[in-house]
Amino acid sequence: MPGRTPTDGGDGLMATLANRIDSRLRRGNPLPTLADANEDISRPILVPSWRYAALLSVVIAGVLLGGAAWAWQIYRGIGVAGINHPVGWGLYITLFVFWVGIAHSGTLISAILYLFRSGWRTTINRAAEAMTIFAVMTAGLFPLIHLGRVWYAYWLFPYPSQRMIWPDFRSPLVLDVFAVSTYFTVSLIFWYTGLIPDLAALRDRFRGWKSKLYGTLSLGWQGTVREWVHYRRAYLYLAGISTPLVLSVHSVVSWDFALSIVPGWHSTIFAPYFVAGAIFSGVAMVITLMVGLRFAFGLEAYLTEYHFENMAKLLLLTSLIVGYAYAVEYFLAYYSADPIEQESFLWRARGAYQGPFWIMVFCNVVVPATLWFRKIRRSIPALFVISIFVNIGMFYERFVIIVTSLAHEYVPSGWGLYTPSWVEIAILIGAFCWFYMWFLIFAKLLPTISIAEVKEHLEHGKEHGHAEAHAGHPGEYE
Amino acid sequence: MNTSEIAGVIAQYGSMDSTRDAILTLREAGFEDLEIYSPIPAPDLEEAMGIYHSPVRLWALIGGITGCTLGFLLPAGASLAYPLVTQGKPIVSLPPFIVVMFELTVLLTGIFSLFAMLVHARKPKLKLAPSYRREFSVDRWGIFVPADPGRRAEAERVLGETAALSLEVTA
């Protein structure tokens, strides 16, 4: 947003605005104004509705269920979970990897597309960034849950102690602590920085306690040129550092597996394979959430088929990369001439976990292939259904990678199966509810679309002519 | 500029272009100490005001270098303090430490950028400037020209020649 020059793209938003202008012309109101954007986006904020309250109650009940299951596990010990020898990493680590992956597309949309000056990100970046933060908050719970004795979690951090013991910095598990905590902190800073001007707009829109609340959160922002100049710089640098960060985080997570000698894990393709999968699953989750927001808050004028088609293209691209990675894994197993590796991969497709494996292939490769058709890419109900399939498929992908590899290692005496216990299932439900709870709270308290960015594009369209803006222009870097 | 104690003239504009033209006119007339309000990022207005650089870039660099250095010293120091050979690797093994160096570089660049932005933009601020108007966060651009009674008439005259939508004199 900040740092954008008047010749930037913004064709996506302009397509949106073209529809909006047309509808306003029909109503005898010639042009949308900056005040319209202010009003349209901030209208749902802090407005009570029984539907919202009902939905929030359901997810809070889910969170309580998950919390109760975790409390039971802490009380009785980790034995109440299904993880045991030889499958020591089960649903908890599956969900950790899944949720870290979900987080990734938020940063992709907010940072990488910002640096590439992709105008269509404008209306979706705020919610995608929020999704990133809530997904990392969800992911961060699972190493703690998996630890069993959660009160020893601080052992992961390097600190001087009387025992003079330090963590092993050669272990990817310790590197993961740095990667995930850095990712969370930087994503939070990036999101908050983008929110500051919008919080000031809300402060000025409301009166009374609401105005005070948003006034405090906006830190007294006034939009002076002297503020904007520092703001734009900070935002640009945050986007710049978030870009390699997003690629590094899932790479480090993948090394939790790849640095071991477990067949099925010990692979050099894991980092790009995991990053592509992460973006794939994250884009699917953005689509799922955006469809919900669009209908719930009447944002059809801002979240158009154009935006969903672009997300569908990203989904198709990453699906192809993920499908290619599945094939390459099998080729590498064949080409390695290592019978253990070959057996491991054959067992994935034909053994006890063939169900999850084929669900994974169907959901992640077959279903997204329908996106080759433009009609499907522009159909929001179809995209919603496909995004749900991809969410399910990516969950199973993490499960297949983690569980099938551990269940079928080198010697038959070390083989064994894993079934999640009710505690793990309850925590799984709780985790999804935890994520949606935060997203629902966000959607009611903060603008789900960046007001300042939308106004920037409106102003650009007004000054440079609608037709010109609609065509879009290549952006320029500062 | 501390606008809380200065009297002057506030002009409101309906577009970035008209605000930019007004700034140039004011600066030509000798009014340099202006406060400009914009509801959206305003590179054009920065240029008109002659503001090209922000010290945030320097702080981001300092943060990055500090993070990178700490990212090496922390694992190297911890490994030397507890010298346990694992996986046959040297005690100070650079390749895995690069991950920590990278993460801390990013972390401190981000934190330094945020704080540098807040400090240089003089945030947080409890009270808004008296020259600030609610419209400046919605759809209006504003120029506040601090002027003592001697120059106020001249400021009003110059602003009157611009495309200002409204003029307001503050005492």
PDB file of C-alpha atoms in Angstrom, chain A residues 222-421:
ATOM      1  CA  GLN A 222      -3.119  11.890  12.014  1.00  0.00           C
ATOM      2  CA  GLY A 223      -1.921  11.078   8.515  1.00  0.00           C
ATOM      3  CA  THR A 224       0.536  13.934   8.279  1.00  0.00           C
ATOM      4  CA  VAL A 225       3.012  13.777   5.450  1.00  0.00           C
ATOM      5  CA  ARG A 226       5.797  13.500   8.002  1.00  0.00           C
ATOM      6  CA  GLU A 227       4.083  10.417   9.436  1.00  0.00           C
ATOM      7  CA  TRP A 228       3.473   8.864   6.028  1.00  0.00           C
ATOM      8  CA  VAL A 229       7.085   9.207   4.924  1.00  0.00           C
ATOM      9  CA  HIS A 230       8.352   7.107   7.857  1.00  0.00           C
ATOM     10  CA  TYR A 231       5.388   4.783   7.637  1.00  0.00           C
ATOM     11  CA  ARG A 232       5.912   3.994   3.970  1.00  0.00           C
ATOM     12  CA  ARG A 233       9.565   3.187   4.568  1.00  0.00           C
ATOM     13  CA  ALA A 234       8.828   0.919   7.508  1.00  0.00           C
ATOM     14  CA  TYR A 235       6.085  -0.872   5.556  1.00  0.00           C
ATOM     15  CA  LEU A 236       8.372  -1.401   2.586  1.00  0.00           C
ATOM     16  CA  TYR A 237      11.148  -2.885   4.733  1.00  0.00           C
ATOM     17  CA  LEU A 238       8.700  -5.102   6.568  1.00  0.00           C
ATOM     18  CA  ALA A 239       7.429  -6.414   3.228  1.00  0.00           C
ATOM     19  CA  GLY A 240      11.011  -6.896   2.085  1.00  0.00           C
ATOM     20  CA  ILE A 241      12.048  -8.956   5.096  1.00  0.00           C
ATOM     21  CA  SER A 242       8.802 -10.921   5.269  1.00  0.00           C
ATOM     22  CA  THR A 243       9.364 -12.284   1.777  1.00  0.00           C
ATOM     23  CA  PRO A 244      12.456 -14.400   2.507  1.00  0.00           C
ATOM     24  CA  LEU A 245      11.068 -15.101   5.969  1.00  0.00           C
ATOM     25  CA  VAL A 246       7.982 -16.843   4.624  1.00  0.00           C
ATOM     26  CA  LEU A 247      10.147 -19.042   2.423  1.00  0.00           C
ATOM     27  CA  SER A 248      12.473 -19.851   5.306  1.00  0.00           C
ATOM     28  CA  VAL A 249       9.870 -20.806   7.902  1.00  0.00           C
ATOM     29  CA  HIS A 250       8.378 -23.814   6.196  1.00  0.00           C
ATOM     30  CA  SER A 251      11.803 -24.821   4.958  1.00  0.00           C
ATOM     31  CA  VAL A 252      12.971 -24.986   8.568  1.00  0.00           C
ATOM     32  CA  VAL A 253       9.806 -26.899   9.511  1.00  0.00           C
ATOM     33  CA  SER A 254      10.515 -29.371   6.687  1.00  0.00           C
ATOM     34  CA  TRP A 255      14.025 -29.947   8.047  1.00  0.00           C
ATOM     35  CA  ASP A 256      12.475 -31.298  11.240  1.00  0.00           C
ATOM     36  CA  PHE A 257      11.818 -34.287   9.011  1.00  0.00           C
ATOM     37  CA  ALA A 258      14.415 -34.118   6.259  1.00  0.00           C
ATOM     38  CA  LEU A 259      17.385 -34.048   8.641  1.00  0.00           C
ATOM     39  CA  SER A 260      16.445 -37.420  10.080  1.00  0.00           C
ATOM     40  CA  ILE A 261      17.204 -40.781   8.443  1.00  0.00           C
ATOM     41  CA  VAL A 262      13.603 -41.993   8.443  1.00  0.00           C
ATOM     42  CA  PRO A 263      12.694 -43.381   4.996  1.00  0.00           C
ATOM     43  CA  GLY A 264      10.177 -41.048   3.365  1.00  0.00           C
ATOM     44  CA  TRP A 265      11.557 -38.056   5.268  1.00  0.00           C
ATOM     45  CA  HIS A 266      15.235 -37.984   4.369  1.00  0.00           C
ATOM     46  CA  SER A 267      14.884 -35.958   1.183  1.00  0.00           C
ATOM     47  CA  THR A 268      16.446 -32.834  -0.290  1.00  0.00           C
ATOM     48  CA  ILE A 269      13.207 -31.743  -1.951  1.00  0.00           C
ATOM     49  CA  PHE A 270      11.400 -31.214   1.335  1.00  0.00           C
ATOM     50  CA  ALA A 271      11.961 -27.462   1.690  1.00  0.00           C
ATOM     51  CA  PRO A 272      10.460 -26.353  -1.667  1.00  0.00           C
ATOM     52  CA  TYR A 273       7.882 -29.151  -1.435  1.00  0.00           C
ATOM     53  CA  PHE A 274       6.685 -27.905   1.956  1.00  0.00           C
ATOM     54  CA  VAL A 275       6.717 -24.232   0.945  1.00  0.00           C
ATOM     55  CA  ALA A 276       4.622 -24.914  -2.175  1.00  0.00           C
ATOM     56  CA  GLY A 277       2.233 -27.044  -0.127  1.00  0.00           C
ATOM     57  CA  ALA A 278       2.016 -24.300   2.462  1.00  0.00           C
ATOM     58  CA  ILE A 279       1.046 -21.667  -0.065  1.00  0.00           C
ATOM     59  CA  PHE A 280      -1.381 -24.107  -1.668  1.00  0.00           C
ATOM     60  CA  SER A 281      -3.183 -24.800   1.604  1.00  0.00           C
ATOM     61  CA  GLY A 282      -3.035 -21.156   2.661  1.00  0.00           C
ATOM     62  CA  VAL A 283      -4.633 -19.873  -0.546  1.00  0.00           C
ATOM     63  CA  ALA A 284      -7.378 -22.469  -0.106  1.00  0.00           C
ATOM     64  CA  MET A 285      -8.021 -21.206   3.417  1.00  0.00           C
ATOM     65  CA  VAL A 286      -8.057 -17.584   2.208  1.00  0.00           C
ATOM     66  CA  ILE A 287     -10.716 -18.537  -0.355  1.00  0.00           C
ATOM     67  CA  THR A 288     -12.765 -20.358   2.301  1.00  0.00           C
ATOM     68  CA  LEU A 289     -12.641 -17.366   4.640  1.00  0.00           C
ATOM     69  CA  MET A 290     -13.148 -14.713   1.958  1.00  0.00           C
ATOM     70  CA  VAL A 291     -16.279 -16.368   0.622  1.00  0.00           C
ATOM     71  CA  GLY A 292     -17.647 -16.295   4.168  1.00  0.00           C
ATOM     72  CA  LEU A 293     -16.721 -12.640   4.692  1.00  0.00           C
ATOM     73  CA  ARG A 294     -18.137 -11.641   1.337  1.00  0.00           C
ATOM     74  CA  PHE A 295     -21.541 -13.030   2.128  1.00  0.00           C
ATOM     75  CA  ALA A 296     -21.610 -12.168   5.813  1.00  0.00           C
ATOM     76  CA  PHE A 297     -20.672  -8.515   5.412  1.00  0.00           C
ATOM     77  CA  GLY A 298     -22.038  -7.790   1.937  1.00  0.00           C
ATOM     78  CA  LEU A 299     -18.620  -7.056   0.463  1.00  0.00           C
ATOM     79  CA  GLU A 300     -19.538  -8.294  -3.009  1.00  0.00           C
ATOM     80  CA  ALA A 301     -18.534  -4.958  -4.530  1.00  0.00           C
ATOM     81  CA  TYR A 302     -15.018  -5.258  -3.155  1.00  0.00           C
ATOM     82  CA  LEU A 303     -14.366  -9.002  -3.354  1.00  0.00           C
ATOM     83  CA  THR A 304     -15.268  -9.807  -6.932  1.00  0.00           C
ATOM     84  CA  GLU A 305     -14.926 -12.787  -9.216  1.00  0.00           C
ATOM     85  CA  TYR A 306     -11.754 -11.151 -10.467  1.00  0.00           C
ATOM     86  CA  HIS A 307     -10.070 -11.546  -7.070  1.00  0.00           C
ATOM     87  CA  PHE A 308     -11.289 -15.092  -6.673  1.00  0.00           C
ATOM     88  CA  GLU A 309     -10.079 -15.993 -10.152  1.00  0.00           C
ATOM     89  CA  ASN A 310      -6.605 -14.742  -9.305  1.00  0.00           C
ATOM     90  CA  MET A 311      -6.575 -16.788  -6.133  1.00  0.00           C
ATOM     91  CA  ALA A 312      -7.792 -19.775  -8.137  1.00  0.00           C
ATOM     92  CA  LYS A 313      -4.841 -19.355 -10.490  1.00  0.00           C
ATOM     93  CA  LEU A 314      -2.464 -19.382  -7.511  1.00  0.00           C
ATOM     94  CA  LEU A 315      -4.232 -22.487  -6.249  1.00  0.00           C
ATOM     95  CA  LEU A 316      -3.840 -24.202  -9.613  1.00  0.00           C
ATOM     96  CA  LEU A 317      -0.156 -23.283  -9.863  1.00  0.00           C
ATOM     97  CA  THR A 318       0.703 -24.539  -6.400  1.00  0.00           C
ATOM     98  CA  SER A 319      -1.414 -27.654  -6.948  1.00  0.00           C
ATOM     99  CA  LEU A 320       0.726 -28.445  -9.970  1.00  0.00           C
ATOM    100  CA  ILE A 321       3.908 -27.966  -7.937  1.00  0.00           C
ATOM    101  CA  VAL A 322       2.573 -30.175  -5.158  1.00  0.00           C
ATOM    102  CA  GLY A 323       1.455 -32.845  -7.648  1.00  0.00           C
ATOM    103  CA  TYR A 324       4.900 -32.719  -9.275  1.00  0.00           C
ATOM    104  CA  ALA A 325       6.524 -33.135  -5.842  1.00  0.00           C
ATOM    105  CA  TYR A 326       4.413 -36.234  -5.168  1.00  0.00           C
ATOM    106  CA  ALA A 327       5.606 -37.721  -8.456  1.00  0.00           C
ATOM    107  CA  VAL A 328       9.230 -36.754  -7.852  1.00  0.00           C
ATOM    108  CA  GLU A 329       9.171 -38.404  -4.416  1.00  0.00           C
ATOM    109  CA  TYR A 330       8.221 -41.675  -6.080  1.00  0.00           C
ATOM    110  CA  PHE A 331      10.779 -41.214  -8.813  1.00  0.00           C
ATOM    111  CA  LEU A 332      13.511 -40.539  -6.235  1.00  0.00           C
ATOM    112  CA  ALA A 333      12.539 -43.665  -4.324  1.00  0.00           C
ATOM    113  CA  TYR A 334      12.748 -45.691  -7.528  1.00  0.00           C
ATOM    114  CA  TYR A 335      15.959 -44.066  -8.728  1.00  0.00           C
ATOM    115  CA  SER A 336      17.705 -44.412  -5.355  1.00  0.00           C
ATOM    116  CA  ALA A 337      17.600 -48.202  -5.740  1.00  0.00           C
ATOM    117  CA  ASP A 338      17.198 -48.264  -1.975  1.00  0.00           C
ATOM    118  CA  PRO A 339      14.764 -51.107  -1.131  1.00  0.00           C
ATOM    119  CA  ILE A 340      13.795 -49.536   2.214  1.00  0.00           C
ATOM    120  CA  GLU A 341      12.896 -46.230   0.547  1.00  0.00           C
ATOM    121  CA  GLN A 342      11.008 -48.024  -2.207  1.00  0.00           C
ATOM    122  CA  GLU A 343       9.104 -50.150   0.285  1.00  0.00           C
ATOM    123  CA  SER A 344       8.205 -47.086   2.315  1.00  0.00           C
ATOM    124  CA  PHE A 345       6.638 -45.350  -0.680  1.00  0.00           C
ATOM    125  CA  LEU A 346       4.887 -48.438  -1.992  1.00  0.00           C
ATOM    126  CA  TRP A 347       3.395 -48.983   1.448  1.00  0.00           C
ATOM    127  CA  ARG A 348       2.088 -45.408   1.479  1.00  0.00           C
ATOM    128  CA  ALA A 349      -0.045 -46.110  -1.573  1.00  0.00           C
ATOM    129  CA  ARG A 350      -0.931 -49.739  -0.832  1.00  0.00           C
ATOM    130  CA  GLY A 351      -0.583 -50.240   2.928  1.00  0.00           C
ATOM    131  CA  ALA A 352      -2.711 -49.562   5.965  1.00  0.00           C
ATOM    132  CA  TYR A 353      -2.830 -45.816   5.275  1.00  0.00           C
ATOM    133  CA  GLN A 354      -3.756 -46.010   1.600  1.00  0.00           C
ATOM    134  CA  GLY A 355      -7.058 -44.262   2.376  1.00  0.00           C
ATOM    135  CA  PRO A 356      -5.446 -41.016   3.570  1.00  0.00           C
ATOM    136  CA  PHE A 357      -2.921 -41.247   0.725  1.00  0.00           C
ATOM    137  CA  TRP A 358      -5.533 -41.446  -2.021  1.00  0.00           C
ATOM    138  CA  ILE A 359      -7.683 -38.792  -0.363  1.00  0.00           C
ATOM    139  CA  MET A 360      -4.573 -36.588  -0.459  1.00  0.00           C
ATOM    140  CA  VAL A 361      -3.982 -37.252  -4.174  1.00  0.00           C
ATOM    141  CA  PHE A 362      -7.636 -36.760  -5.056  1.00  0.00           C
ATOM    142  CA  CYS A 363      -8.069 -33.536  -3.085  1.00  0.00           C
ATOM    143  CA  ASN A 364      -4.725 -31.928  -3.947  1.00  0.00           C
ATOM    144  CA  VAL A 365      -4.175 -33.002  -7.537  1.00  0.00           C
ATOM    145  CA  VAL A 366      -7.421 -34.195  -9.136  1.00  0.00           C
ATOM    146  CA  VAL A 367      -9.933 -31.699  -7.720  1.00  0.00           C
ATOM    147  CA  PRO A 368      -7.801 -28.544  -8.330  1.00  0.00           C
ATOM    148  CA  ALA A 369      -7.261 -29.676 -11.947  1.00  0.00           C
ATOM    149  CA  THR A 370     -10.831 -28.483 -12.596  1.00  0.00           C
ATOM    150  CA  LEU A 371      -9.438 -24.962 -12.202  1.00  0.00           C
ATOM    151  CA  TRP A 372      -8.059 -25.162 -15.714  1.00  0.00           C
ATOM    152  CA  PHE A 373     -11.571 -24.136 -16.734  1.00  0.00           C
ATOM    153  CA  ARG A 374     -12.190 -20.397 -16.527  1.00  0.00           C
ATOM    154  CA  LYS A 375     -15.833 -20.903 -15.735  1.00  0.00           C
ATOM    155  CA  ILE A 376     -14.940 -22.817 -12.592  1.00  0.00           C
ATOM    156  CA  ARG A 377     -12.257 -20.276 -11.622  1.00  0.00           C
ATOM    157  CA  ARG A 378     -14.904 -17.556 -11.741  1.00  0.00           C
ATOM    158  CA  SER A 379     -17.589 -19.524  -9.915  1.00  0.00           C
ATOM    159  CA  ILE A 380     -17.454 -18.591  -6.252  1.00  0.00           C
ATOM    160  CA  PRO A 381     -19.548 -21.548  -4.990  1.00  0.00           C
ATOM    161  CA  ALA A 382     -17.323 -23.956  -6.962  1.00  0.00           C
ATOM    162  CA  LEU A 383     -14.184 -22.329  -5.570  1.00  0.00           C
ATOM    163  CA  PHE A 384     -15.540 -22.582  -2.055  1.00  0.00           C
ATOM    164  CA  VAL A 385     -16.103 -26.324  -2.473  1.00  0.00           C
ATOM    165  CA  ILE A 386     -12.674 -26.822  -4.071  1.00  0.00           C
ATOM    166  CA  SER A 387     -11.008 -24.867  -1.255  1.00  0.00           C
ATOM    167  CA  ILE A 388     -12.619 -27.168   1.319  1.00  0.00           C
ATOM    168  CA  PHE A 389     -11.309 -30.191  -0.609  1.00  0.00           C
ATOM    169  CA  VAL A 390      -7.833 -28.681  -0.630  1.00  0.00           C
ATOM    170  CA  ASN A 391      -7.972 -27.967   3.113  1.00  0.00           C
ATOM    171  CA  ILE A 392      -8.849 -31.599   3.717  1.00  0.00           C
ATOM    172  CA  GLY A 393      -6.259 -32.825   1.229  1.00  0.00           C
ATOM    173  CA  MET A 394      -3.461 -30.787   2.772  1.00  0.00           C
ATOM    174  CA  PHE A 395      -4.326 -32.016   6.241  1.00  0.00           C
ATOM    175  CA  TYR A 396      -4.043 -35.561   4.926  1.00  0.00           C
ATOM    176  CA  GLU A 397      -0.781 -34.747   3.155  1.00  0.00           C
ATOM    177  CA  ARG A 398       0.822 -33.755   6.466  1.00  0.00           C
ATOM    178  CA  PHE A 399      -0.664 -36.850   8.087  1.00  0.00           C
ATOM    179  CA  VAL A 400       0.613 -39.150   5.336  1.00  0.00           C
ATOM    180  CA  ILE A 401       4.141 -37.727   5.387  1.00  0.00           C
ATOM    181  CA  ILE A 402       4.444 -37.906   9.157  1.00  0.00           C
ATOM    182  CA  VAL A 403       2.584 -41.047  10.159  1.00  0.00           C
ATOM    183  CA  THR A 404       3.216 -43.457   7.278  1.00  0.00           C
ATOM    184  CA  SER A 405       6.943 -42.827   7.397  1.00  0.00           C
ATOM    185  CA  LEU A 406       7.191 -43.539  11.131  1.00  0.00           C
ATOM    186  CA  ALA A 407       4.823 -46.500  11.011  1.00  0.00           C
ATOM    187  CA  HIS A 408       6.899 -48.373   8.459  1.00  0.00           C
ATOM    188  CA  GLU A 409      10.601 -47.807   9.084  1.00  0.00           C
ATOM    189  CA  TYR A 410      13.519 -50.178   8.564  1.00  0.00           C
ATOM    190  CA  VAL A 411      12.737 -53.484  10.265  1.00  0.00           C
ATOM    191  CA  PRO A 412       9.375 -55.269  10.547  1.00  0.00           C
ATOM    192  CA  SER A 413       9.786 -55.526  14.321  1.00  0.00           C
ATOM    193  CA  GLY A 414       9.719 -51.715  14.376  1.00  0.00           C
ATOM    194  CA  TRP A 415       6.484 -51.393  12.426  1.00  0.00           C
ATOM    195  CA  GLY A 416       3.253 -50.322  14.030  1.00  0.00           C
ATOM    196  CA  LEU A 417       0.059 -48.430  13.356  1.00  0.00           C
ATOM    197  CA  TYR A 418      -1.327 -45.269  14.869  1.00  0.00           C
ATOM    198  CA  THR A 419      -4.905 -44.261  15.510  1.00  0.00           C
ATOM    199  CA  PRO A 420      -5.729 -40.881  17.055  1.00  0.00           C
ATOM    200  CA  SER A 421      -7.451 -41.079  20.439  1.00  0.00           C
TER     201      SER A 421
END
